[in-house]
Amino acid sequence: CEKGGQWQLALNLLSLMSDAKVFPSEFSFGAAISACEKGGEWQIALNLLSKMPAATVSLSAITYNAAISACEKGGQWQHALNLLSEMPDTMPPDMITFNAAISACEKGGQWQLVLTELLPEMKNRRLSPNVITYSASISACEKGLQWQQALQLLTGMKGYGLAPDVITYSASISACEKGGQWQFALQLLAEMNICGLSPDAIAYSASISACEKGGQWQQALKLLAEMKDRGLPPDVIAYSAGISACEKGFQWQQALQLLADMKDCGLSPDVNTYSASIRACEKGFQWQQAVQLLAEMKDCRIPPNVITYNASISACEKGLQWRQALRHLAEMKDSVLLPSVI
């Protein structure tokens, strides 16, 4: 039941043991808590853990680890850290404990706690961080928009002789993307290839987004082509980032070509994709294309947002199409969208 994540069945079996006057053991409770962890039932996992002393069953590192992992999967970083602090000196936390606690903080956006408390505490206990530790810590920094800290951790793990994996690199590249560091993102992507690692869709999408933010439309197109050559079909996020890069680079033809390519691949553009495409047309003085794309959005039942309407109105303004601009402004108001100063 535990391995299959069948938490309901595990709880039923635990209940039947009590009814049959068979006393549950540490193993029984541990398996049930692990089943709850795999089933995403962190509240039940904590409840089981609290019942162990009353059932005269000793708590163990295994049951604590399972409960902390359940809190991690449930996004409950406070509960995870509380359990960590509750562990007695006779039951010191191990690598699994700390990795689960760090992952919980990563999901909760608590990068400061990871860097200032958990990692130092690991070292105080003479526990050497492994690849999982570093990957979760880097991901925490990525979510906290701390690209410098993420790269520092990446350098640190290499210094300890640990080889970053695809997950580590992808998190590091995402950190660089959020920090607007396209050069570092591309450097890490190249480093993956040198190390014999095949970048995944996450690494490529983050790199493309980094290039978009850095106004590097040529690099973005190059990465999209590279993805396809490696047999990694770009998703909506990757295409949208590529289109946005072309928009910022005043490449409206390239933007529309990417939009057509993604449709040919069976992908459905979202509001961000269309907004970037319309902005590209606006910058390229292509008001007809902008109006056509806006109409296409409505046909596809994708509600335009303020950004979309602003771009289409601006395109009409540049094309001296004031009647069309007023129509879009009226549509905007009818959609209960407040026009901006732009």
GROMACS .gro file of C-alpha atoms in nm:
model
  342
    1CYS     CA    1   0.000   0.000   0.000
    2GLU     CA    2   0.283   0.237   0.093
    3LYS     CA    3   0.470   0.184  -0.236
    4GLY     CA    4   0.150   0.222  -0.434
    5GLY     CA    5   0.044   0.534  -0.250
    6GLN     CA    6  -0.280   0.366  -0.140
    7TRP     CA    7  -0.317   0.570   0.177
    8GLN     CA    8  -0.684   0.489   0.231
    9LEU     CA    9  -0.614   0.116   0.223
   10ALA     CA   10  -0.313   0.162   0.449
   11LEU     CA   11  -0.527   0.345   0.706
   12ASN     CA   12  -0.794   0.076   0.688
   13LEU     CA   13  -0.536  -0.194   0.752
   14LEU     CA   14  -0.396   0.001   1.045
   15SER     CA   15  -0.747   0.032   1.188
   16LEU     CA   16  -0.815  -0.340   1.138
   17MET     CA   17  -0.498  -0.422   1.331
   18SER     CA   18  -0.631  -0.232   1.632
   19ASP     CA   19  -0.973  -0.398   1.604
   20ALA     CA   20  -0.804  -0.740   1.595
   21LYS     CA   21  -0.600  -0.641   1.901
   22VAL     CA   22  -0.282  -0.662   1.696
   23PHE     CA   23  -0.062  -0.378   1.810
   24PRO     CA   24   0.077  -0.169   1.524
   25SER     CA   25   0.454  -0.150   1.512
   26GLU     CA   26   0.690   0.125   1.414
   27PHE     CA   27   0.701  -0.035   1.071
   28SER     CA   28   0.319  -0.030   1.041
   29PHE     CA   29   0.296   0.338   1.129
   30GLY     CA   30   0.593   0.422   0.908
   31ALA     CA   31   0.437   0.247   0.609
   32ALA     CA   32   0.103   0.423   0.665
   33ILE     CA   33   0.270   0.764   0.696
   34SER     CA   34   0.471   0.697   0.380
   35ALA     CA   35   0.151   0.601   0.198
   36CYS     CA   36  -0.004   0.931   0.308
   37GLU     CA   37   0.308   1.114   0.194
   38LYS     CA   38   0.280   0.959  -0.152
   39GLY     CA   39  -0.093   1.036  -0.159
   40GLY     CA   40  -0.040   1.401  -0.069
   41GLU     CA   41  -0.221   1.365   0.264
   42TRP     CA   42   0.010   1.562   0.492
   43GLN     CA   43  -0.255   1.631   0.759
   44ILE     CA   44  -0.326   1.260   0.802
   45ALA     CA   45   0.047   1.186   0.808
   46LEU     CA   46   0.096   1.434   1.096
   47ASN     CA   47  -0.205   1.290   1.277
   48LEU     CA   48  -0.059   0.939   1.254
   49LEU     CA   49   0.275   1.062   1.381
   50SER     CA   50   0.108   1.225   1.682
   51LYS     CA   51  -0.075   0.901   1.767
   52MET     CA   52   0.239   0.688   1.784
   53PRO     CA   53   0.339   0.772   2.145
   54ALA     CA   54  -0.015   0.694   2.273
   55ALA     CA   55   0.006   0.360   2.094
   56THR     CA   56   0.335   0.299   2.278
   57VAL     CA   57   0.519   0.296   1.946
   58SER     CA   58   0.854   0.470   1.943
   59LEU     CA   59   0.907   0.748   1.694
   60SER     CA   60   1.198   0.694   1.459
   61ALA     CA   61   1.399   0.885   1.202
   62ILE     CA   62   1.213   0.691   0.934
   63THR     CA   63   0.868   0.803   1.053
   64TYR     CA   64   0.988   1.162   1.098
   65ASN     CA   65   1.138   1.161   0.750
   66ALA     CA   66   0.815   1.031   0.598
   67ALA     CA   67   0.610   1.297   0.780
   68ILE     CA   68   0.848   1.576   0.677
   69SER     CA   69   0.833   1.452   0.317
   70ALA     CA   70   0.453   1.459   0.338
   71CYS     CA   71   0.469   1.823   0.452
   72GLU     CA   72   0.711   1.899   0.171
   73LYS     CA   73   0.477   1.756  -0.092
   74GLY     CA   74   0.188   1.948   0.064
   75GLY     CA   75   0.378   2.277   0.056
   76GLN     CA   76   0.381   2.296   0.436
   77TRP     CA   77   0.731   2.425   0.506
   78GLN     CA   78   0.645   2.552   0.855
   79HIS     CA   79   0.524   2.208   0.965
   80ALA     CA   80   0.828   2.047   0.805
   81LEU     CA   81   1.065   2.272   1.002
   82ASN     CA   82   0.866   2.218   1.322
   83LEU     CA   83   0.908   1.843   1.287
   84LEU     CA   84   1.278   1.887   1.219
   85SER     CA   85   1.319   2.092   1.538
   86GLU     CA   86   1.119   1.834   1.738
   87MET     CA   87   1.355   1.548   1.658
   88PRO     CA   88   1.538   1.455   1.981
   89ASP     CA   89   1.915   1.446   2.016
   90THR     CA   90   1.895   1.068   2.036
   91MET     CA   91   1.740   1.069   1.688
   92PRO     CA   92   1.952   1.309   1.482
   93PRO     CA   93   1.820   1.414   1.140
   94ASP     CA   94   2.000   1.259   0.844
   95MET     CA   95   2.052   1.354   0.480
   96ILE     CA   96   1.697   1.247   0.387
   97THR     CA   97   1.552   1.465   0.664
   98PHE     CA   98   1.738   1.777   0.558
   99ASN     CA   99   1.671   1.723   0.187
  100ALA     CA  100   1.298   1.696   0.254
  101ALA     CA  101   1.306   2.009   0.474
  102ILE     CA  102   1.502   2.204   0.211
  103SER     CA  103   1.259   2.093  -0.061
  104ALA     CA  104   0.970   2.208   0.159
  105CYS     CA  105   1.131   2.551   0.198
  106GLU     CA  106   1.200   2.560  -0.176
  107LYS     CA  107   0.833   2.506  -0.253
  108GLY     CA  108   0.744   2.771   0.003
  109GLY     CA  109   0.983   3.027  -0.140
  110GLN     CA  110   1.196   3.031   0.175
  111TRP     CA  111   1.540   3.062   0.020
  112GLN     CA  112   1.676   3.256   0.317
  113LEU     CA  113   1.598   2.970   0.557
  114VAL     CA  114   1.772   2.727   0.325
  115LEU     CA  115   2.091   2.933   0.304
  116THR     CA  116   2.109   3.070   0.659
  117GLU     CA  117   1.973   2.780   0.864
  118LEU     CA  118   1.936   2.443   0.696
  119LEU     CA  119   2.258   2.423   0.495
  120PRO     CA  120   2.472   2.556   0.784
  121GLU     CA  121   2.300   2.310   1.022
  122MET     CA  122   2.386   2.024   0.788
  123LYS     CA  123   2.751   2.123   0.797
  124ASN     CA  124   2.739   2.158   1.177
  125ARG     CA  125   2.617   1.799   1.191
  126ARG     CA  126   2.891   1.694   0.947
  127LEU     CA  127   2.641   1.594   0.682
  128SER     CA  128   2.776   1.660   0.334
  129PRO     CA  129   2.511   1.798   0.094
  130ASN     CA  130   2.449   1.581  -0.211
  131VAL     CA  131   2.318   1.661  -0.559
  132ILE     CA  132   1.957   1.654  -0.437
  133THR     CA  133   2.043   1.902  -0.161
  134TYR     CA  134   2.209   2.144  -0.398
  135SER     CA  135   1.940   2.113  -0.666
  136ALA     CA  136   1.664   2.193  -0.415
  137SER     CA  137   1.867   2.482  -0.269
  138ILE     CA  138   1.936   2.627  -0.615
  139SER     CA  139   1.567   2.594  -0.701
  140ALA     CA  140   1.481   2.781  -0.380
  141CYS     CA  141   1.712   3.064  -0.488
  142GLU     CA  142   1.557   3.059  -0.835
  143LYS     CA  143   1.209   3.103  -0.690
  144GLY     CA  144   1.343   3.381  -0.469
  145LEU     CA  145   1.495   3.564  -0.767
  146GLN     CA  146   1.845   3.513  -0.624
  147TRP     CA  147   2.047   3.421  -0.933
  148GLN     CA  148   2.382   3.513  -0.778
  149GLN     CA  149   2.320   3.280  -0.483
  150ALA     CA  150   2.208   3.005  -0.721
  151LEU     CA  151   2.531   3.027  -0.922
  152GLN     CA  152   2.735   3.040  -0.603
  153LEU     CA  153   2.574   2.713  -0.492
  154LEU     CA  154   2.641   2.559  -0.832
  155THR     CA  155   3.007   2.654  -0.806
  156GLY     CA  156   3.018   2.525  -0.448
  157MET     CA  157   2.886   2.181  -0.537
  158LYS     CA  158   3.144   2.146  -0.812
  159GLY     CA  159   3.409   2.239  -0.558
  160TYR     CA  160   3.293   1.945  -0.343
  161GLY     CA  161   3.339   1.712  -0.640
  162LEU     CA  162   2.967   1.674  -0.706
  163ALA     CA  163   2.850   1.660  -1.068
  164PRO     CA  164   2.537   1.870  -1.134
  165ASP     CA  165   2.260   1.683  -1.315
  166VAL     CA  166   1.996   1.806  -1.559
  167ILE     CA  167   1.768   1.917  -1.274
  168THR     CA  168   2.049   2.120  -1.114
  169TYR     CA  169   2.140   2.293  -1.440
  170SER     CA  170   1.778   2.360  -1.532
  171ALA     CA  171   1.715   2.527  -1.196
  172SER     CA  172   2.034   2.733  -1.236
  173ILE     CA  173   1.936   2.842  -1.587
  174SER     CA  174   1.587   2.935  -1.464
  175ALA     CA  175   1.748   3.146  -1.191
  176CYS     CA  176   1.955   3.328  -1.454
  177GLU     CA  177   1.646   3.375  -1.670
  178LYS     CA  178   1.452   3.536  -1.385
  179GLY     CA  179   1.751   3.755  -1.312
  180GLY     CA  180   1.778   3.870  -1.673
  181GLN     CA  181   2.118   3.704  -1.713
  182TRP     CA  182   2.095   3.560  -2.063
  183GLN     CA  183   2.473   3.528  -2.104
  184PHE     CA  184   2.504   3.310  -1.795
  185ALA     CA  185   2.200   3.106  -1.902
  186LEU     CA  186   2.357   3.027  -2.238
  187GLN     CA  187   2.689   2.954  -2.073
  188LEU     CA  188   2.525   2.696  -1.846
  189LEU     CA  189   2.338   2.542  -2.138
  190ALA     CA  190   2.666   2.502  -2.327
  191GLU     CA  191   2.828   2.361  -2.013
  192MET     CA  192   2.561   2.091  -1.997
  193ASN     CA  193   2.651   1.974  -2.345
  194ILE     CA  194   3.022   1.973  -2.260
  195CYS     CA  195   2.947   1.757  -1.953
  196GLY     CA  196   2.756   1.510  -2.170
  197LEU     CA  197   2.415   1.608  -2.030
  198SER     CA  198   2.122   1.649  -2.265
  199PRO     CA  199   1.928   1.967  -2.181
  200ASP     CA  200   1.557   1.906  -2.132
  201ALA     CA  201   1.262   2.119  -2.238
  202ILE     CA  202   1.276   2.311  -1.908
  203ALA     CA  203   1.640   2.412  -1.965
  204TYR     CA  204   1.571   2.520  -2.322
  205SER     CA  205   1.253   2.711  -2.238
  206ALA     CA  206   1.432   2.897  -1.957
  207SER     CA  207   1.722   2.979  -2.188
  208ILE     CA  208   1.486   3.107  -2.457
  209SER     CA  209   1.305   3.320  -2.199
  210ALA     CA  210   1.641   3.457  -2.082
  211CYS     CA  211   1.726   3.553  -2.440
  212GLU     CA  212   1.384   3.714  -2.476
  213LYS     CA  213   1.441   3.928  -2.169
  214GLY     CA  214   1.784   4.021  -2.299
  215GLY     CA  215   1.654   4.117  -2.643
  216GLN     CA  216   1.849   3.835  -2.811
  217TRP     CA  217   1.600   3.724  -3.072
  218GLN     CA  218   1.860   3.552  -3.292
  219GLN     CA  219   1.974   3.337  -3.001
  220ALA     CA  220   1.614   3.257  -2.912
  221LEU     CA  221   1.543   3.134  -3.266
  222LYS     CA  222   1.865   2.935  -3.262
  223LEU     CA  223   1.763   2.760  -2.941
  224LEU     CA  224   1.416   2.681  -3.074
  225ALA     CA  225   1.573   2.521  -3.382
  226GLU     CA  226   1.817   2.331  -3.159
  227MET     CA  227   1.530   2.196  -2.952
  228LYS     CA  228   1.365   2.055  -3.261
  229ASP     CA  229   1.692   1.903  -3.383
  230ARG     CA  230   1.726   1.723  -3.050
  231GLY     CA  231   1.375   1.584  -3.075
  232LEU     CA  232   1.238   1.814  -2.803
  233PRO     CA  233   0.916   1.971  -2.932
  234PRO     CA  234   0.892   2.331  -2.803
  235ASP     CA  235   0.584   2.394  -2.591
  236VAL     CA  236   0.360   2.700  -2.574
  237ILE     CA  237   0.591   2.866  -2.321
  238ALA     CA  238   0.897   2.824  -2.544
  239TYR     CA  239   0.717   2.950  -2.853
  240SER     CA  240   0.568   3.245  -2.665
  241ALA     CA  241   0.912   3.342  -2.536
  242GLY     CA  242   1.054   3.314  -2.889
  243ILE     CA  243   0.774   3.531  -3.030
  244SER     CA  244   0.826   3.787  -2.754
  245ALA     CA  245   1.200   3.791  -2.832
  246CYS     CA  246   1.121   3.864  -3.198
  247GLU     CA  247   0.878   4.135  -3.089
  248LYS     CA  248   1.145   4.306  -2.883
  249GLY     CA  249   1.384   4.275  -3.175
  250PHE     CA  250   1.133   4.434  -3.417
  251GLN     CA  251   1.109   4.109  -3.616
  252TRP     CA  252   0.738   4.086  -3.689
  253GLN     CA  253   0.779   3.842  -3.980
  254GLN     CA  254   0.975   3.601  -3.761
  255ALA     CA  255   0.716   3.635  -3.485
  256LEU     CA  256   0.429   3.544  -3.718
  257GLN     CA  257   0.630   3.255  -3.861
  258LEU     CA  258   0.675   3.113  -3.510
  259LEU     CA  259   0.304   3.156  -3.446
  260ALA     CA  260   0.229   2.961  -3.763
  261ASP     CA  261   0.485   2.693  -3.671
  262MET     CA  262   0.333   2.632  -3.331
  263LYS     CA  263  -0.013   2.593  -3.484
  264ASP     CA  264   0.129   2.345  -3.734
  265CYS     CA  265   0.265   2.148  -3.437
  266GLY     CA  266  -0.084   2.124  -3.293
  267LEU     CA  267  -0.021   2.373  -3.013
  268SER     CA  268  -0.287   2.625  -2.914
  269PRO     CA  269  -0.155   2.979  -2.863
  270ASP     CA  270  -0.264   3.143  -2.539
  271VAL     CA  271  -0.328   3.507  -2.455
  272ASN     CA  272   0.043   3.570  -2.395
  273THR     CA  273   0.133   3.425  -2.735
  274TYR     CA  274  -0.121   3.639  -2.917
  275SER     CA  275  -0.033   3.950  -2.719
  276ALA     CA  276   0.336   3.915  -2.810
  277SER     CA  277   0.245   3.852  -3.175
  278ILE     CA  278   0.019   4.159  -3.189
  279ARG     CA  279   0.288   4.372  -3.023
  280ALA     CA  280   0.532   4.252  -3.288
  281CYS     CA  281   0.291   4.361  -3.561
  282GLU     CA  282   0.239   4.694  -3.387
  283LYS     CA  283   0.611   4.761  -3.378
  284GLY     CA  284   0.636   4.659  -3.743
  285PHE     CA  285   0.353   4.896  -3.848
  286GLN     CA  286   0.141   4.597  -3.953
  287TRP     CA  287  -0.201   4.709  -3.834
  288GLN     CA  288  -0.392   4.471  -4.062
  289GLN     CA  289  -0.207   4.171  -3.916
  290ALA     CA  290  -0.271   4.298  -3.563
  291VAL     CA  291  -0.644   4.333  -3.626
  292GLN     CA  292  -0.652   3.989  -3.787
  293LEU     CA  293  -0.482   3.830  -3.487
  294LEU     CA  294  -0.721   3.998  -3.246
  295ALA     CA  295  -1.015   3.860  -3.445
  296GLU     CA  296  -0.850   3.517  -3.445
  297MET     CA  297  -0.827   3.527  -3.067
  298LYS     CA  298  -1.199   3.587  -3.038
  299ASP     CA  299  -1.273   3.306  -3.284
  300CYS     CA  300  -1.064   3.076  -3.063
  301ARG     CA  301  -1.249   3.203  -2.754
  302ILE     CA  302  -0.934   3.346  -2.600
  303PRO     CA  303  -1.031   3.667  -2.417
  304PRO     CA  304  -0.789   3.952  -2.503
  305ASN     CA  305  -0.643   4.137  -2.206
  306VAL     CA  306  -0.539   4.500  -2.157
  307ILE     CA  307  -0.196   4.433  -2.311
  308THR     CA  308  -0.355   4.281  -2.620
  309TYR     CA  309  -0.595   4.569  -2.674
  310ASN     CA  310  -0.328   4.831  -2.608
  311ALA     CA  311  -0.106   4.676  -2.874
  312SER     CA  312  -0.387   4.648  -3.130
  313ILE     CA  313  -0.504   5.006  -3.067
  314SER     CA  314  -0.146   5.131  -3.096
  315ALA     CA  315  -0.106   4.939  -3.423
  316CYS     CA  316  -0.420   5.103  -3.563
  317GLU     CA  317  -0.300   5.442  -3.443
  318LYS     CA  318   0.031   5.399  -3.624
  319GLY     CA  319  -0.158   5.292  -3.937
  320LEU     CA  320  -0.384   5.599  -3.914
  321GLN     CA  321  -0.684   5.369  -3.863
  322TRP     CA  322  -0.862   5.575  -3.600
  323ARG     CA  323  -1.206   5.419  -3.656
  324GLN     CA  324  -1.063   5.070  -3.601
  325ALA     CA  325  -0.880   5.195  -3.292
  326LEU     CA  326  -1.205   5.335  -3.150
  327ARG     CA  327  -1.381   5.004  -3.218
  328HIS     CA  328  -1.114   4.819  -3.021
  329LEU     CA  329  -1.142   5.073  -2.741
  330ALA     CA  330  -1.518   5.020  -2.726
  331GLU     CA  331  -1.470   4.640  -2.724
  332MET     CA  332  -1.225   4.681  -2.441
  333LYS     CA  333  -1.476   4.871  -2.231
  334ASP     CA  334  -1.749   4.618  -2.314
  335SER     CA  335  -1.515   4.345  -2.184
  336VAL     CA  336  -1.494   4.532  -1.851
  337LEU     CA  337  -1.127   4.604  -1.913
  338LEU     CA  338  -1.010   4.947  -1.805
  339PRO     CA  339  -0.810   5.125  -2.079
  340SER     CA  340  -0.463   5.234  -1.970
  341VAL     CA  341  -0.297   5.568  -2.035
  342ILE     CA  342  -0.102   5.400  -2.314
   0.00000   0.00000   0.00000
